[in-house]
Short mmCIF file of C-alpha atoms and ligand atoms in Angstrom, two decimals:
data_model
loop_
_atom_site.label_atom_id
_atom_site.label_comp_id
_atom_site.label_asym_id
_atom_site.label_seq_id
_atom_site.Cartn_x
_atom_site.Cartn_y
_atom_site.Cartn_z
CA MET A 1 5.70 -21.23 8.78
CA LEU A 2 5.70 -17.88 10.50
CA THR A 3 2.62 -16.34 12.09
CA GLY A 4 1.84 -12.96 13.60
CA ALA A 5 -1.06 -11.28 15.33
CA GLY A 6 -3.28 -11.55 12.21
CA ILE A 7 -3.79 -15.30 12.61
CA SER A 8 -5.44 -14.68 15.99
CA ALA A 9 -7.62 -11.80 14.76
CA GLU A 10 -10.43 -14.26 13.93
CA SER A 11 -10.26 -15.47 17.55
CA GLY A 12 -11.02 -11.92 18.66
CA ILE A 13 -7.49 -11.09 19.87
CA PRO A 14 -6.65 -7.56 18.74
CA THR A 15 -3.67 -7.14 16.43
CA PHE A 16 -1.06 -4.60 17.35
CA ARG A 17 -2.82 -1.94 15.30
CA ASP A 18 -6.29 -2.79 16.67
CA ALA A 19 -4.92 -2.55 20.20
CA GLN A 20 -4.55 1.20 19.71
CA THR A 21 -8.10 1.59 21.05
CA GLY A 22 -9.47 1.09 24.56
CA HIS A 23 -8.23 1.80 28.07
CA TRP A 24 -4.60 0.81 27.52
CA ALA A 25 -4.37 2.70 24.23
CA ARG A 26 -3.14 5.79 26.04
CA PHE A 27 0.00 3.87 27.03
CA ARG A 28 2.66 3.26 24.44
CA PRO A 29 3.61 -0.46 24.37
CA GLU A 30 7.17 0.39 25.38
CA ASP A 31 5.73 2.09 28.51
CA LEU A 32 4.32 -1.27 29.64
CA ALA A 33 6.31 -3.97 27.87
CA SER A 34 9.88 -3.07 28.73
CA PRO A 35 12.34 -3.74 31.59
CA PRO A 36 12.36 -0.06 32.74
CA ALA A 37 8.53 -0.03 32.85
CA TYR A 38 8.54 -3.17 34.98
CA GLN A 39 11.18 -1.80 37.33
CA ARG A 40 9.17 1.41 37.72
CA ASP A 41 5.77 -0.14 38.32
CA PRO A 42 5.55 -3.96 38.40
CA GLU A 43 1.95 -3.77 39.69
CA MET A 44 0.73 -1.80 36.70
CA VAL A 45 2.61 -3.96 34.20
CA TRP A 46 1.18 -7.10 35.81
CA GLU A 47 -2.33 -5.62 35.79
CA TRP A 48 -2.01 -5.17 32.02
CA TYR A 49 -0.67 -8.71 31.50
CA ALA A 50 -3.30 -10.24 33.79
CA GLY A 51 -5.98 -8.62 31.60
CA ARG A 52 -4.38 -9.97 28.42
CA TYR A 53 -4.06 -13.41 30.09
CA ARG A 54 -7.81 -13.43 30.86
CA ASP A 55 -8.59 -12.33 27.28
CA VAL A 56 -6.54 -15.06 25.62
CA LEU A 57 -7.98 -17.77 27.86
CA ALA A 58 -11.49 -16.61 26.96
CA ALA A 59 -10.61 -16.83 23.24
CA GLN A 60 -10.55 -20.07 21.25
CA PRO A 61 -8.19 -21.23 18.49
CA ASN A 62 -9.73 -20.58 15.06
CA GLU A 63 -9.65 -22.38 11.73
CA GLY A 64 -6.21 -20.98 10.89
CA HIS A 65 -4.66 -22.40 14.07
CA ARG A 66 -6.44 -25.72 13.53
CA LEU A 67 -5.36 -26.06 9.88
CA LEU A 68 -1.72 -25.49 10.85
CA ALA A 69 -2.00 -28.20 13.52
CA GLU A 70 -3.54 -30.54 10.91
CA LEU A 71 -0.77 -29.73 8.46
CA GLU A 72 1.79 -30.65 11.12
CA ALA A 73 0.00 -33.97 11.70
CA HIS A 74 0.38 -34.58 7.95
CA LYS A 75 4.03 -33.45 7.61
CA GLY A 76 5.44 -34.64 10.93
CA ALA A 77 9.06 -33.79 11.73
CA GLY A 78 9.45 -31.65 8.59
CA PHE A 79 6.96 -29.10 9.93
CA PHE A 80 8.25 -26.02 11.72
CA LEU A 81 6.09 -23.18 13.06
CA ALA A 82 7.52 -20.00 14.55
CA THR A 83 5.02 -17.58 15.99
CA GLN A 84 5.43 -14.00 17.16
CA ASN A 85 2.18 -14.35 19.10
CA VAL A 86 2.12 -14.65 22.85
CA ASP A 87 -1.50 -15.80 23.08
CA GLY A 88 -0.76 -19.55 23.26
CA LEU A 89 -3.49 -20.37 20.70
CA HIS A 90 -1.22 -22.44 18.44
CA ALA A 91 -0.32 -24.73 21.34
CA ARG A 92 -3.97 -24.96 22.38
CA ALA A 93 -4.86 -26.00 18.80
CA GLY A 94 -2.29 -28.82 19.08
CA SER A 95 0.69 -27.36 17.22
CA GLY A 96 3.96 -28.85 18.41
CA THR A 97 2.33 -32.11 19.51
CA HIS A 98 2.15 -33.93 16.15
CA GLY A 99 5.85 -34.59 15.54
CA GLY A 100 6.70 -31.09 14.31
CA THR A 101 8.06 -28.04 16.13
CA LEU A 102 6.38 -24.95 17.55
CA VAL A 103 8.52 -22.08 18.80
CA GLU A 104 7.04 -19.05 20.51
CA LEU A 105 9.60 -16.39 19.65
CA HIS A 106 8.16 -13.72 21.93
CA GLY A 107 7.18 -15.91 24.89
CA ASN A 108 3.76 -16.67 26.25
CA LEU A 109 1.04 -14.98 28.32
CA LEU A 110 0.07 -18.24 30.05
CA SER A 111 3.28 -18.59 32.02
CA ALA A 112 5.67 -16.46 34.07
CA ARG A 113 9.37 -16.53 34.86
CA ASP A 114 11.02 -16.73 38.29
CA GLU A 115 13.06 -13.52 38.49
CA LYS A 116 15.90 -15.23 40.40
CA THR A 117 16.20 -18.67 38.83
CA GLY A 118 14.78 -18.02 35.35
CA GLU A 119 12.49 -21.06 35.65
CA ILE A 120 9.18 -20.85 33.84
CA PHE A 121 5.94 -21.82 35.57
CA PRO A 122 2.34 -21.87 34.29
CA LEU A 123 0.19 -19.14 35.79
CA PRO A 124 -2.68 -20.20 38.05
CA ALA A 125 -6.22 -19.76 36.69
CA PRO A 126 -7.15 -16.05 36.45
CA GLU A 127 -9.49 -16.29 39.50
CA GLY A 128 -6.54 -17.32 41.66
CA LEU A 129 -3.92 -15.06 40.07
CA GLN A 130 -2.33 -12.61 42.49
CA THR A 131 -0.06 -10.03 40.98
CA PRO A 132 2.86 -9.97 40.92
CA PRO A 133 2.76 -13.78 41.12
CA VAL A 134 5.22 -15.70 43.28
CA SER A 135 7.01 -18.83 42.00
CA PRO A 136 7.02 -22.17 43.87
CA ASN A 137 10.54 -21.09 44.98
CA GLY A 138 9.03 -18.07 46.75
CA ASN A 139 10.47 -15.51 44.30
CA ARG A 140 8.64 -12.80 42.40
CA MET A 141 7.85 -13.77 38.80
CA ARG A 142 7.86 -11.54 35.73
CA PRO A 143 5.79 -12.05 32.58
CA ASN A 144 7.29 -14.70 30.28
CA ILE A 145 7.36 -12.23 27.40
CA VAL A 146 10.21 -10.86 25.33
CA TRP A 147 10.03 -7.12 26.00
CA PHE A 148 11.18 -4.15 23.96
CA GLY A 149 14.94 -3.96 24.25
CA GLU A 150 15.37 -7.66 25.10
CA TYR A 151 16.89 -10.47 23.04
CA LEU A 152 14.77 -13.24 21.58
CA PRO A 153 15.43 -16.69 23.08
CA GLU A 154 18.58 -17.81 21.28
CA ALA A 155 17.73 -21.48 20.82
CA ALA A 156 14.29 -20.69 19.38
CA LEU A 157 15.69 -18.07 17.06
CA ASN A 158 18.49 -20.33 15.82
CA ALA A 159 16.01 -23.12 15.18
CA ALA A 160 13.85 -20.69 13.18
CA HIS A 161 16.78 -19.46 11.06
CA GLN A 162 17.80 -23.04 10.32
CA ALA A 163 14.26 -24.11 9.42
CA PHE A 164 13.64 -21.15 7.12
CA ALA A 165 17.00 -21.39 5.38
CA GLY A 166 16.33 -25.08 4.65
CA ALA A 167 12.64 -24.79 3.70
CA GLU A 168 11.17 -25.66 0.30
CA VAL A 169 7.95 -23.80 1.07
CA ALA A 170 7.39 -21.16 3.72
CA LEU A 171 4.13 -19.45 4.69
CA ILE A 172 4.10 -16.00 6.27
CA ILE A 173 0.69 -15.53 7.85
CA GLY A 174 -0.86 -12.46 9.46
CA THR A 175 2.26 -10.45 10.17
CA SER A 176 3.04 -6.91 9.13
CA GLY A 177 6.62 -8.13 8.69
CA VAL A 178 8.20 -5.06 10.23
CA VAL A 179 9.14 -6.52 13.62
CA TYR A 180 12.42 -8.43 13.64
CA PRO A 181 12.88 -11.34 12.87
CA ALA A 182 9.81 -11.78 10.64
CA ALA A 183 11.22 -10.13 7.54
CA GLY A 184 14.63 -11.74 8.01
CA LEU A 185 13.22 -15.27 8.16
CA ALA A 186 11.07 -14.75 5.06
CA LEU A 187 13.97 -13.30 3.10
CA GLU A 188 16.39 -16.05 4.18
CA ALA A 189 13.99 -18.63 2.79
CA MET A 190 13.66 -16.62 -0.47
CA ALA A 191 17.44 -16.35 -0.78
CA GLU A 192 17.76 -20.14 -0.52
CA GLY A 193 15.24 -20.65 -3.33
CA ALA A 194 12.11 -21.47 -1.33
CA THR A 195 8.59 -20.65 -2.45
CA VAL A 196 7.45 -18.09 0.13
CA ILE A 197 3.74 -17.36 0.31
CA GLU A 198 2.14 -14.56 2.30
CA ILE A 199 -1.41 -14.84 3.62
CA ASN A 200 -2.70 -11.43 4.66
CA PRO A 201 -5.80 -9.42 3.73
CA ASP A 202 -3.60 -6.32 3.36
CA GLU A 203 -0.42 -5.61 1.46
CA THR A 204 2.67 -5.48 3.70
CA GLU A 205 6.27 -4.39 3.32
CA LEU A 206 7.13 -8.01 2.58
CA THR A 207 4.61 -8.39 -0.25
CA PRO A 208 6.84 -7.22 -3.14
CA LEU A 209 9.71 -9.40 -1.93
CA LEU A 210 7.95 -12.78 -1.75
CA THR A 211 6.93 -15.39 -4.33
CA PHE A 212 3.23 -14.56 -4.05
CA SER A 213 0.53 -13.34 -1.73
CA LEU A 214 -2.98 -14.50 -0.98
CA ARG A 215 -5.14 -11.51 -0.07
CA GLU A 216 -7.28 -13.48 2.38
CA LYS A 217 -7.81 -13.79 6.09
CA ALA A 218 -5.68 -16.51 7.67
CA GLY A 219 -8.34 -19.25 7.97
CA GLN A 220 -9.77 -18.84 4.47
CA GLY A 221 -6.34 -18.36 2.90
CA LEU A 222 -4.95 -21.52 4.47
CA ARG A 223 -8.03 -23.51 3.48
CA LEU A 224 -7.71 -22.37 -0.15
CA LEU A 225 -4.00 -23.13 -0.21
CA LEU A 226 -4.32 -26.59 1.33
CA GLU A 227 -7.20 -27.57 -0.97
P1 NAD B 301 0.83 -6.59 13.54
O1 NAD B 301 -0.35 -6.16 14.36
O2 NAD B 301 1.94 -5.63 13.28
O3 NAD B 301 0.30 -7.04 12.12
C1 NAD B 301 -0.83 -7.85 11.98
C2 NAD B 301 -0.97 -8.22 10.51
O4 NAD B 301 -2.06 -9.13 10.41
C3 NAD B 301 -1.26 -7.04 9.59
O5 NAD B 301 -0.40 -7.11 8.47
C4 NAD B 301 -2.72 -7.28 9.18
O6 NAD B 301 -2.97 -6.86 7.83
C5 NAD B 301 -2.84 -8.78 9.30
N1 NAD B 301 -4.18 -9.30 9.55
C6 NAD B 301 -5.23 -8.69 10.16
N2 NAD B 301 -6.29 -9.51 10.22
C7 NAD B 301 -5.89 -10.69 9.66
C8 NAD B 301 -6.53 -11.94 9.43
N3 NAD B 301 -7.79 -12.17 9.80
N4 NAD B 301 -5.81 -12.92 8.83
C9 NAD B 301 -4.52 -12.71 8.43
N5 NAD B 301 -3.88 -11.55 8.61
C10 NAD B 301 -4.56 -10.55 9.21
O7 NAD B 301 1.35 -7.94 14.20
P2 NAD B 301 2.74 -8.70 14.11
O8 NAD B 301 3.26 -8.63 12.72
O9 NAD B 301 2.51 -10.00 14.74
O10 NAD B 301 3.77 -7.85 14.99
C11 NAD B 301 3.40 -7.13 16.11
C12 NAD B 301 4.01 -7.57 17.44
O11 NAD B 301 3.00 -7.50 18.44
C13 NAD B 301 4.52 -8.96 17.48
O12 NAD B 301 5.78 -8.86 18.04
C14 NAD B 301 3.61 -9.75 18.43
O13 NAD B 301 4.38 -10.46 19.38
C15 NAD B 301 2.84 -8.71 19.17
N6 NAD B 301 1.37 -9.01 19.28
C16 NAD B 301 0.92 -10.29 19.56
C17 NAD B 301 -0.46 -10.57 19.60
C18 NAD B 301 -0.94 -12.00 19.89
O14 NAD B 301 -0.27 -12.75 20.60
N7 NAD B 301 -2.09 -12.42 19.32
C19 NAD B 301 -1.37 -9.56 19.37
C20 NAD B 301 -0.88 -8.26 19.11
C21 NAD B 301 0.50 -8.00 19.04
#
């Protein structure tokens, strides 16, 4: 399984396109979510991430997240979910705790990384969050997010390639499929003879390349498919 921002839309988290409105819309993502932006103005970058952190904690997992966690409980070790989302809602719905695997390819808004040691620590509750946060080692921490111009975590990416290449069935849910590695994973599964199903209310660049598409929102589409 591969999910993108669309699966969290029903939890009220804006997709990439929807995020083009509001206060931060006048900043291009690469002006906030990149190593040069952070070097230039860590305070501003952290202010943006602290706001997104508060927003995702205020949101709740929706039916789509829950159905994927239930499917994992049913399939066990054979279940693999890679998400491009950083909102942590799959983990909060229980994915990765029922014998299967959850990998967060782009990191996570709920934690931060010690800039010296690379260790990852959960962020304190938003009320107690001071930015930039300091790790238990006393070092400044950066957001635990894969930024523009950075590599995806190698182990997570390798695990995803292996899972998709060996899959019988793969679902591609709520992703526009343009950001690497979404398209690559879907096409690897196709090339190895898998049935690859897209769930998305809109046509995407992947649509013509996959086995079939359900033109539904994530929750409804998954429910129909699993029934
Ligand atoms: P995207 O915004 O490019 O595409 C979202 C896709 O979801 C679109 O194809 C849209 O048609 C579809 N969609 C909208 N509502 C839906 C629904 N209810 N059910 C199913 N599909 C729906 O997002 P992306 O493909 O994930 O790529 C953008 C990048 O931005 C990713 O790298 C991701 O890390 C990041 N991002 C993450 C979040 C999050 O964590 N929730 C939110 C915005 C962006």
